[in-house]
Short mmCIF file of C-alpha atoms in Angstrom, two decimals:
data_model
loop_
_atom_site.label_atom_id
_atom_site.label_comp_id
_atom_site.label_asym_id
_atom_site.label_seq_id
_atom_site.Cartn_x
_atom_site.Cartn_y
_atom_site.Cartn_z
CA MET A 1 -16.44 -4.49 -31.81
CA ALA A 2 -13.30 -3.90 -29.77
CA ASP A 3 -10.66 -6.63 -29.92
CA LEU A 4 -10.04 -7.95 -26.40
CA ARG A 5 -7.37 -10.44 -27.39
CA ASN A 6 -4.40 -10.19 -25.08
CA LYS A 7 -0.72 -10.98 -25.32
CA PHE A 8 1.03 -10.71 -21.99
CA ALA A 9 4.71 -11.61 -21.57
CA GLY A 10 4.36 -13.56 -24.80
CA ILE A 11 1.33 -15.50 -23.50
CA LYS A 12 -1.81 -15.27 -25.60
CA SER A 13 -5.38 -15.33 -24.30
CA PRO A 14 -8.78 -14.34 -25.74
CA ASN A 15 -9.22 -11.56 -23.18
CA PRO A 16 -7.19 -9.87 -20.42
CA PHE A 17 -9.24 -11.30 -17.54
CA TRP A 18 -7.35 -14.02 -15.67
CA LEU A 19 -8.05 -15.70 -12.36
CA ALA A 20 -5.37 -15.19 -9.73
CA SER A 21 -3.57 -18.03 -8.00
CA ALA A 22 -5.95 -18.90 -5.15
CA PRO A 23 -8.71 -21.36 -4.14
CA PRO A 24 -10.65 -20.73 -7.40
CA THR A 25 -7.75 -22.22 -9.40
CA ASP A 26 -6.91 -25.14 -7.14
CA LYS A 27 -8.09 -27.95 -9.40
CA ALA A 28 -9.17 -28.86 -12.93
CA TYR A 29 -12.86 -28.83 -12.00
CA ASN A 30 -12.72 -25.15 -11.02
CA VAL A 31 -10.54 -24.10 -13.94
CA GLU A 32 -12.75 -25.88 -16.49
CA ARG A 33 -15.80 -24.09 -15.10
CA ALA A 34 -13.93 -20.78 -15.24
CA PHE A 35 -12.98 -21.27 -18.88
CA LYS A 36 -16.54 -22.23 -19.78
CA ALA A 37 -17.68 -18.97 -18.17
CA GLY A 38 -15.27 -17.01 -20.38
CA TRP A 39 -12.10 -16.32 -18.38
CA GLY A 40 -9.08 -15.73 -20.59
CA GLY A 41 -6.55 -17.42 -18.35
CA VAL A 42 -5.68 -18.70 -14.89
CA MET A 43 -2.79 -18.69 -12.51
CA TRP A 44 -2.95 -22.25 -11.15
CA LYS A 45 -2.91 -22.25 -7.37
CA THR A 46 0.63 -22.33 -6.01
CA LEU A 47 2.41 -25.67 -6.21
CA GLY A 48 5.16 -26.67 -3.81
CA GLU A 49 7.92 -29.25 -3.95
CA ASP A 50 7.22 -32.97 -4.04
CA GLY A 51 7.99 -33.58 -0.38
CA PRO A 52 6.20 -33.43 2.96
CA PRO A 53 2.53 -32.65 2.34
CA VAL A 54 1.15 -29.18 2.98
CA VAL A 55 -1.53 -29.33 5.68
CA ASN A 56 -4.18 -26.62 5.86
CA VAL A 57 -6.37 -25.91 8.87
CA ASN A 58 -9.65 -27.81 9.10
CA GLY A 59 -11.70 -24.88 10.22
CA PRO A 60 -12.43 -21.26 9.36
CA ARG A 61 -9.92 -19.89 6.85
CA TYR A 62 -11.39 -16.44 6.24
CA GLY A 63 -11.99 -13.29 8.20
CA ALA A 64 -14.22 -10.65 6.64
CA ILE A 65 -14.82 -6.92 6.50
CA PHE A 66 -18.34 -5.84 5.55
CA GLY A 67 -19.67 -2.61 4.14
CA GLY A 68 -23.27 -1.42 4.02
CA ASP A 69 -25.99 -4.06 3.55
CA ARG A 70 -23.41 -6.71 4.51
CA ARG A 71 -21.52 -6.28 1.27
CA LEU A 72 -18.23 -8.11 1.64
CA ILE A 73 -15.42 -5.70 0.79
CA GLY A 74 -12.42 -7.47 2.30
CA LEU A 75 -11.25 -11.00 3.09
CA ASN A 76 -8.42 -12.11 5.33
CA ASN A 77 -7.37 -15.66 4.45
CA ILE A 78 -5.04 -18.04 6.28
CA GLU A 79 -5.06 -20.78 3.64
CA LEU A 80 -1.69 -22.09 2.48
CA ILE A 81 -0.55 -23.18 -0.98
CA THR A 82 -2.20 -26.23 -2.53
CA ASP A 83 -2.49 -29.26 -0.28
CA ARG A 84 -3.17 -31.55 -3.24
CA PRO A 85 -0.37 -33.89 -4.43
CA LEU A 86 2.06 -32.34 -6.89
CA GLN A 87 1.68 -35.14 -9.44
CA LEU A 88 -2.11 -34.83 -9.42
CA ASN A 89 -1.87 -31.10 -10.06
CA LEU A 90 0.59 -31.64 -12.90
CA GLN A 91 -1.67 -34.21 -14.55
CA GLU A 92 -4.65 -31.87 -14.34
CA ILE A 93 -2.69 -28.89 -15.67
CA LYS A 94 -1.60 -30.94 -18.69
CA GLN A 95 -5.16 -32.08 -19.40
CA VAL A 96 -6.69 -28.62 -18.97
CA LYS A 97 -4.16 -27.06 -21.32
CA LYS A 98 -4.89 -29.80 -23.86
CA ASN A 99 -8.64 -29.16 -23.55
CA TRP A 100 -8.30 -25.35 -23.72
CA PRO A 101 -5.33 -24.55 -25.99
CA ASP A 102 -6.47 -20.95 -26.55
CA ARG A 103 -6.53 -20.11 -22.82
CA ALA A 104 -3.57 -19.03 -20.71
CA VAL A 105 -2.52 -21.55 -18.07
CA VAL A 106 0.28 -20.21 -15.90
CA VAL A 107 1.49 -22.16 -12.87
CA SER A 108 2.28 -20.43 -9.58
CA LEU A 109 5.29 -21.92 -7.79
CA MET A 110 6.83 -21.74 -4.33
CA VAL A 111 9.72 -23.92 -3.23
CA PRO A 112 12.62 -23.38 -0.81
CA CYS A 113 15.12 -20.70 -1.72
CA GLU A 114 17.63 -23.24 -3.05
CA GLU A 115 18.65 -23.55 -6.69
CA ASP A 116 18.30 -27.34 -6.72
CA ALA A 117 14.68 -27.08 -5.59
CA TRP A 118 13.87 -24.83 -8.54
CA LYS A 119 15.88 -26.99 -10.95
CA THR A 120 13.78 -29.96 -9.85
CA ILE A 121 10.30 -28.48 -10.22
CA LEU A 122 10.72 -26.36 -13.35
CA PRO A 123 11.13 -29.23 -15.87
CA VAL A 124 8.09 -31.15 -14.61
CA VAL A 125 5.95 -28.01 -14.85
CA GLU A 126 7.25 -27.22 -18.33
CA ALA A 127 6.39 -30.79 -19.41
CA THR A 128 2.70 -30.08 -18.79
CA GLY A 129 2.59 -27.61 -21.66
CA ALA A 130 1.83 -24.73 -19.29
CA ASP A 131 2.26 -21.27 -20.80
CA GLY A 132 4.43 -19.87 -18.04
CA ILE A 133 5.23 -19.74 -14.35
CA GLU A 134 4.51 -17.20 -11.65
CA LEU A 135 6.99 -17.06 -8.77
CA ASN A 136 4.99 -16.60 -5.58
CA PHE A 137 7.10 -14.13 -3.62
CA GLY A 138 4.09 -12.62 -1.91
CA CYS A 139 2.25 -15.02 0.41
CA PRO A 140 2.44 -13.30 3.84
CA HIS A 141 1.36 -16.16 6.11
CA GLY A 142 2.28 -19.75 6.83
CA MET A 143 4.84 -20.22 4.09
CA SER A 144 6.78 -17.05 4.88
CA GLU A 145 7.64 -18.50 8.29
CA ARG A 146 9.36 -21.28 6.36
CA GLY A 147 11.56 -18.86 4.42
CA MET A 148 9.36 -18.68 1.33
CA GLY A 149 6.65 -16.37 -0.03
CA ALA A 150 6.91 -12.85 1.35
CA ALA A 151 10.13 -13.78 3.18
CA VAL A 152 11.75 -13.88 -0.26
CA GLY A 153 9.70 -11.05 -1.73
CA GLN A 154 10.88 -8.63 0.94
CA VAL A 155 14.54 -9.08 0.00
CA PRO A 156 15.36 -7.71 -3.48
CA GLU A 157 18.61 -9.68 -3.65
CA TYR A 158 16.70 -12.95 -3.19
CA ILE A 159 14.18 -11.95 -5.85
CA GLU A 160 16.91 -11.28 -8.37
CA MET A 161 18.74 -14.49 -7.47
CA VAL A 162 15.75 -16.83 -7.75
CA THR A 163 14.53 -15.13 -10.92
CA ARG A 164 17.93 -15.73 -12.51
CA TRP A 165 17.80 -19.40 -11.47
CA CYS A 166 14.42 -19.80 -13.11
CA LYS A 167 15.35 -17.98 -16.30
CA ALA A 168 18.41 -20.22 -16.59
CA ASN A 169 16.43 -23.43 -16.12
CA THR A 170 13.24 -23.00 -18.13
CA ASN A 171 12.07 -21.71 -21.47
CA MET A 172 8.72 -20.62 -20.05
CA PRO A 173 8.00 -16.94 -19.40
CA VAL A 174 8.78 -16.07 -15.78
CA ILE A 175 6.35 -13.76 -13.98
CA VAL A 176 7.34 -12.55 -10.50
CA LYS A 177 4.49 -11.98 -8.05
CA LEU A 178 5.36 -9.18 -5.64
CA THR A 179 4.39 -8.67 -2.02
CA PRO A 180 2.82 -5.36 -0.96
CA ASN A 181 4.25 -5.86 2.54
CA ILE A 182 7.24 -3.65 1.81
CA THR A 183 8.07 0.04 2.11
CA ASP A 184 8.81 0.79 -1.55
CA ILE A 185 7.44 -1.56 -4.23
CA ARG A 186 9.92 -0.26 -6.81
CA TYR A 187 12.88 -2.07 -5.26
CA PRO A 188 11.54 -5.64 -5.61
CA ALA A 189 10.25 -4.77 -9.10
CA ARG A 190 13.70 -3.52 -10.10
CA ALA A 191 15.25 -6.70 -8.69
CA ALA A 192 12.87 -8.88 -10.73
CA HIS A 193 13.64 -6.84 -13.83
CA LYS A 194 17.37 -7.11 -13.22
CA GLY A 195 17.04 -10.87 -12.77
CA GLY A 196 15.47 -11.16 -16.21
CA ALA A 197 11.80 -11.51 -15.30
CA ASP A 198 9.44 -11.42 -18.26
CA ALA A 199 6.83 -9.62 -16.15
CA VAL A 200 5.71 -8.84 -12.61
CA SER A 201 2.31 -9.31 -11.03
CA LEU A 202 0.94 -7.42 -8.04
CA ILE A 203 -0.31 -7.07 -5.48
CA ASN A 204 -0.34 -10.22 -3.43
CA THR A 205 -2.27 -10.09 -0.16
CA ILE A 206 -1.58 -7.61 2.64
CA ASN A 207 -0.59 -8.78 6.10
CA SER A 208 -3.64 -8.32 8.31
CA ILE A 209 -5.86 -9.18 11.23
CA THR A 210 -9.38 -8.19 10.29
CA SER A 211 -11.12 -8.53 13.66
CA VAL A 212 -10.89 -9.81 17.22
CA ASN A 213 -13.49 -11.94 18.93
CA LEU A 214 -14.18 -9.99 22.12
CA ASP A 215 -15.77 -12.98 23.90
CA ILE A 216 -12.72 -15.24 23.68
CA PHE A 217 -10.18 -12.50 22.89
CA ALA A 218 -8.67 -14.12 19.82
CA PRO A 219 -8.19 -12.94 16.23
CA GLU A 220 -10.66 -14.16 13.66
CA PRO A 221 -10.77 -16.61 11.98
CA THR A 222 -10.22 -18.52 15.21
CA ILE A 223 -8.83 -22.05 15.32
CA ASP A 224 -9.30 -23.75 18.68
CA GLY A 225 -9.02 -20.46 20.57
CA LYS A 226 -6.08 -19.06 18.61
CA GLY A 227 -5.76 -16.86 15.54
CA THR A 228 -3.00 -15.57 13.28
CA HIS A 229 -2.29 -12.88 10.75
CA GLY A 230 -3.41 -13.62 7.21
CA GLY A 231 -3.53 -12.12 3.74
CA TYR A 232 -6.00 -9.29 3.11
CA CYS A 233 -7.67 -9.02 -0.28
CA GLY A 234 -10.87 -7.78 -1.90
CA ALA A 235 -12.27 -4.42 -2.97
CA ALA A 236 -10.77 -2.67 0.06
CA VAL A 237 -7.19 -3.20 -1.18
CA LYS A 238 -7.75 -1.77 -4.66
CA PRO A 239 -6.40 1.74 -3.88
CA ILE A 240 -3.17 0.26 -2.52
CA ALA A 241 -2.81 -1.97 -5.56
CA LEU A 242 -3.45 0.83 -8.04
CA ASN A 243 -0.77 2.97 -6.45
CA MET A 244 1.82 0.20 -6.48
CA VAL A 245 1.11 -0.65 -10.12
CA ALA A 246 1.48 3.03 -11.03
CA GLU A 247 4.76 3.32 -9.10
CA ILE A 248 6.30 0.51 -11.15
CA ALA A 249 4.82 1.72 -14.43
CA ARG A 250 6.34 5.19 -14.06
CA ASP A 251 9.70 4.10 -12.64
CA ALA A 252 12.48 4.69 -15.17
CA GLN A 253 14.34 1.57 -13.99
CA THR A 254 11.42 -0.75 -14.76
CA LYS A 255 10.20 0.99 -17.90
CA GLY A 256 8.73 -1.49 -20.35
CA LEU A 257 8.39 -4.29 -17.79
CA PRO A 258 4.95 -5.91 -18.31
CA ILE A 259 2.65 -5.72 -15.28
CA SER A 260 -0.27 -7.97 -14.37
CA GLY A 261 -2.58 -5.99 -12.09
CA ILE A 262 -4.17 -7.64 -9.05
CA GLY A 263 -6.17 -6.29 -6.14
CA GLY A 264 -9.86 -5.65 -5.57
CA ILE A 265 -11.04 -5.82 -9.18
CA GLU A 266 -14.78 -6.53 -9.27
CA ASN A 267 -15.90 -5.25 -12.65
CA TRP A 268 -14.75 -3.98 -16.05
CA ARG A 269 -14.19 -0.45 -14.77
CA GLY A 270 -11.75 -1.58 -12.11
CA ALA A 271 -9.90 -3.62 -14.72
CA ALA A 272 -9.72 -0.63 -17.07
CA GLU A 273 -8.30 1.52 -14.26
CA PHE A 274 -5.48 -0.95 -13.68
CA MET A 275 -4.74 -1.10 -17.38
CA ALA A 276 -4.79 2.68 -17.69
CA LEU A 277 -2.09 2.74 -15.00
CA GLY A 278 0.11 0.35 -16.92
CA ALA A 279 -1.18 -3.20 -16.35
CA GLY A 280 -1.15 -5.32 -19.51
CA ASN A 281 -3.80 -7.62 -18.07
CA VAL A 282 -5.54 -8.22 -14.73
CA GLN A 283 -6.09 -11.04 -12.27
CA VAL A 284 -9.21 -11.50 -10.18
CA CYS A 285 -9.81 -13.65 -7.11
CA THR A 286 -12.01 -12.35 -4.30
CA ALA A 287 -14.81 -11.11 -6.54
CA ALA A 288 -15.02 -14.52 -8.18
CA MET A 289 -15.13 -16.17 -4.76
CA ILE A 290 -18.01 -13.93 -3.70
CA TYR A 291 -20.06 -13.72 -6.89
CA GLY A 292 -18.97 -16.72 -8.96
CA PHE A 293 -17.16 -17.17 -12.26
CA LYS A 294 -19.86 -15.59 -14.41
CA ILE A 295 -18.85 -12.09 -13.35
CA VAL A 296 -16.41 -12.27 -16.25
CA GLU A 297 -19.34 -11.89 -18.66
CA GLU A 298 -19.94 -8.34 -17.41
CA MET A 299 -16.24 -7.63 -17.49
CA ILE A 300 -15.97 -8.69 -21.13
CA SER A 301 -19.11 -6.88 -22.33
CA GLY A 302 -18.47 -3.79 -20.20
CA LEU A 303 -14.88 -3.31 -21.33
CA SER A 304 -15.81 -3.99 -24.95
CA ASN A 305 -18.64 -1.44 -24.87
CA TRP A 306 -16.46 1.19 -23.20
CA MET A 307 -13.70 0.66 -25.76
CA ASP A 308 -16.22 1.02 -28.58
CA GLU A 309 -17.51 4.27 -27.07
CA LYS A 310 -13.99 5.64 -26.70
CA GLY A 311 -12.86 4.46 -30.12
CA TYR A 312 -10.22 2.01 -28.90
CA ASN A 313 -9.73 -0.99 -31.17
CA SER A 314 -7.37 -2.91 -28.89
CA ILE A 315 -6.34 -2.96 -25.25
CA ASP A 316 -2.82 -1.81 -26.11
CA GLU A 317 -4.22 1.56 -27.20
CA PHE A 318 -5.07 2.60 -23.64
CA VAL A 319 -2.72 0.52 -21.48
CA GLY A 320 -0.58 3.04 -19.56
CA LYS A 321 -2.51 6.04 -20.85
CA ALA A 322 -2.92 7.45 -17.32
CA VAL A 323 0.72 6.95 -16.30
CA PRO A 324 1.95 10.38 -17.57
CA ASN A 325 -0.70 12.01 -15.38
CA VAL A 326 0.57 10.36 -12.19
CA THR A 327 3.01 12.76 -10.56
CA ASP A 328 4.47 13.75 -7.20
CA TRP A 329 2.66 16.25 -4.97
CA GLN A 330 5.31 18.91 -5.55
CA PHE A 331 4.37 19.10 -9.22
CA LEU A 332 0.64 19.69 -8.70
CA ASN A 333 -0.76 23.00 -9.97
CA LEU A 334 -1.42 25.11 -6.88
CA ASN A 335 -3.18 27.73 -9.01
CA HIS A 336 -5.96 25.29 -9.85
CA ILE A 337 -9.10 26.44 -8.02
CA THR A 338 -12.32 24.49 -7.49
CA LYS A 339 -15.44 25.25 -5.44
CA ALA A 340 -18.24 23.00 -4.29
CA ARG A 341 -21.76 23.66 -5.58
CA ILE A 342 -24.96 22.14 -4.20
CA ASN A 343 -27.77 21.27 -6.59
CA GLN A 344 -30.78 22.44 -4.59
CA ASP A 345 -33.16 20.40 -6.74
CA LEU A 346 -31.42 17.20 -5.62
CA CYS A 347 -30.64 18.18 -2.02
CA ILE A 348 -32.68 16.27 0.60
CA SER A 349 -31.53 18.57 3.44
CA CYS A 350 -29.99 15.72 5.43
CA GLY A 351 -27.21 17.96 6.67
CA ARG A 352 -24.40 15.47 6.37
CA CYS A 353 -22.30 17.85 4.27
CA TYR A 354 -22.82 20.60 6.83
CA ILE A 355 -21.79 18.46 9.82
CA ALA A 356 -18.69 17.17 8.04
CA CYS A 357 -17.59 20.63 6.96
CA GLU A 358 -18.51 22.39 10.22
CA ASP A 359 -16.92 19.87 12.57
CA THR A 360 -13.91 18.65 10.65
CA SER A 361 -13.18 20.92 7.71
CA HIS A 362 -13.45 24.62 6.84
CA GLN A 363 -16.89 25.81 8.02
CA ALA A 364 -17.83 26.63 4.43
CA ILE A 365 -21.48 25.51 4.39
CA MET A 366 -24.38 27.65 5.53
CA ALA A 367 -27.11 25.63 7.27
CA THR A 368 -30.07 28.01 7.17
CA LYS A 369 -31.44 30.69 4.91
CA ASP A 370 -34.33 33.02 5.80
CA GLY A 371 -35.03 30.83 8.81
CA GLU A 372 -35.40 27.69 6.69
CA ARG A 373 -33.25 24.54 6.74
CA HIS A 374 -31.14 25.18 3.68
CA PHE A 375 -27.56 24.20 2.86
CA GLU A 376 -25.41 26.33 0.65
CA ILE A 377 -21.68 26.73 0.01
CA MET A 378 -19.99 29.89 1.31
CA GLU A 379 -17.44 30.21 -1.44
CA ASP A 380 -15.19 32.63 0.41
CA GLU A 381 -14.50 29.84 2.91
CA CYS A 382 -14.54 26.84 0.55
CA VAL A 383 -11.06 25.46 -0.20
CA GLY A 384 -12.33 22.87 -2.68
CA CYS A 385 -11.43 19.86 -0.53
CA ASN A 386 -14.54 17.91 -1.75
CA LEU A 387 -15.27 16.28 1.63
CA CYS A 388 -18.89 17.34 1.19
CA VAL A 389 -19.07 15.50 -2.14
CA ASN A 390 -17.86 12.31 -0.53
CA THR A 391 -20.21 12.47 2.44
CA CYS A 392 -23.35 13.40 0.48
CA PRO A 393 -25.68 10.37 0.10
CA ILE A 394 -27.16 11.68 -3.18
CA GLU A 395 -25.08 11.12 -6.30
CA ASN A 396 -24.30 14.33 -8.24
CA CYS A 397 -26.05 16.51 -5.67
CA ILE A 398 -22.76 18.27 -4.91
CA ASP A 399 -20.13 18.75 -7.57
CA MET A 400 -16.86 20.61 -7.87
CA VAL A 401 -16.69 23.54 -10.27
CA VAL A 402 -13.35 24.62 -11.70
CA LEU A 403 -12.83 28.39 -11.67
CA LYS A 404 -10.58 29.50 -14.51
CA THR A 405 -8.12 32.36 -14.46
CA GLY A 406 -9.84 35.60 -15.35
CA GLU A 407 -13.32 34.17 -14.85
CA ILE A 408 -15.83 36.19 -12.88
CA ASP A 409 -17.47 34.15 -10.15
CA GLU A 410 -21.16 35.06 -10.50
CA ARG A 411 -21.87 34.45 -6.82
CA THR A 412 -19.07 36.58 -5.40
CA GLY A 413 -18.46 38.98 -8.26
CA GLU A 414 -14.72 38.32 -7.92
CA LYS A 415 -12.28 37.71 -10.74
CA VAL A 416 -10.41 34.46 -10.31
CA SER A 417 -6.66 34.95 -10.54
CA GLY A 418 -4.02 32.41 -11.51
CA ASP A 419 -1.26 34.64 -10.15
CA TYR A 420 -1.54 33.31 -6.61
CA ALA A 421 0.13 30.20 -5.25
CA ASN A 422 -3.04 28.86 -3.66
CA TRP A 423 -6.60 29.71 -2.77
CA THR A 424 -5.72 30.81 0.76
CA GLU A 425 -3.78 33.76 -0.62
CA HIS A 426 -6.57 34.55 -3.04
CA LYS A 427 -9.11 34.45 -0.24
CA ASN A 428 -6.99 36.73 1.92
CA ASN A 429 -6.63 39.20 -0.92
CA PRO A 430 -9.92 38.85 -2.85
CA GLY A 431 -9.74 42.20 -4.62
CA ALA A 432 -6.52 41.41 -6.45
CA ALA A 433 -6.69 40.67 -10.16
#
């Protein structure tokens, strides 16, 4: 069987599936249950300085976005860092690491942007035997108004400065957690790298308001008639996270910097996608909150089976394998031609492809044939956009066929040419070879 053992930033774990710093990792009880279920590691929920207590709201902390059949695809949370005493957390971290020496226990930290504050907390965390620290430069709500979290993560100079402080005052690996609430994710990643970070993790949550209560006209979740922006997470943020991970992985200035991928991972396939784009391991939060800790069982078995099928013996063999295929638009092959094809045996004649194409695309689908309700691609008009594929409710009913240079299209009798810059020119001059 495939070997799922993972070594990330020098930290060993039995598999690459870690829980992200969040409510699921707030206490020993949760973390022990997670490890029993099979998770390879945890990022302990963010600890703050030993000072005035953090006070969370006593009311709704989550807003939600639902898909079909009320499937929860996005959460907006307004919860702050841990509100449990620092010393209690430290005691529990020490005991959990003692009980589970083979699992990764990394502690997320957030203190004021002052060197003395970091010098104070780093030794007491290191004394627990924790495997590393994660600098929370991403939290977009509550703490950022106090000059921490995303307020630091949005300023590359601060990232570099604090990372240097930490590297100078601890022997633990330093992982920098990046905020997605920034124009170009490469700049904070470069700053972390320049400051000596052992790795980066991303993405943290996205600044958001998920909904507004139209009876009381307040954002949700609503606390005594008022609401605030929060951090958006869940399956809906996965595309944003994948792109940001890929941007760092293919940036020459951060080449070789280990990446922990976070954002909307719900199963083994999502994890494999992050790893293919350069993530050395992954962190999960929302999916565990929705479905429970045992989802890791499917992740472990699914990834192992896929690796066996592909012939990969270890994770390192496919980490970053997709990075060379991520490019800029200007380098895409404009001679590559695809056409949609409808499988008439699977078609249920719902007409969704026709409406989408007719109203909003290229009018490339014929709706009737011999007076009957029948949907068929008009290839002269099809530009290969694949909108019809994405709107069709039947899987594999419509697929995209690649037409190769010199190939004769059986339906049109035309020879496909690779000598044209794009299909529009080919369509306007169909007789050319």
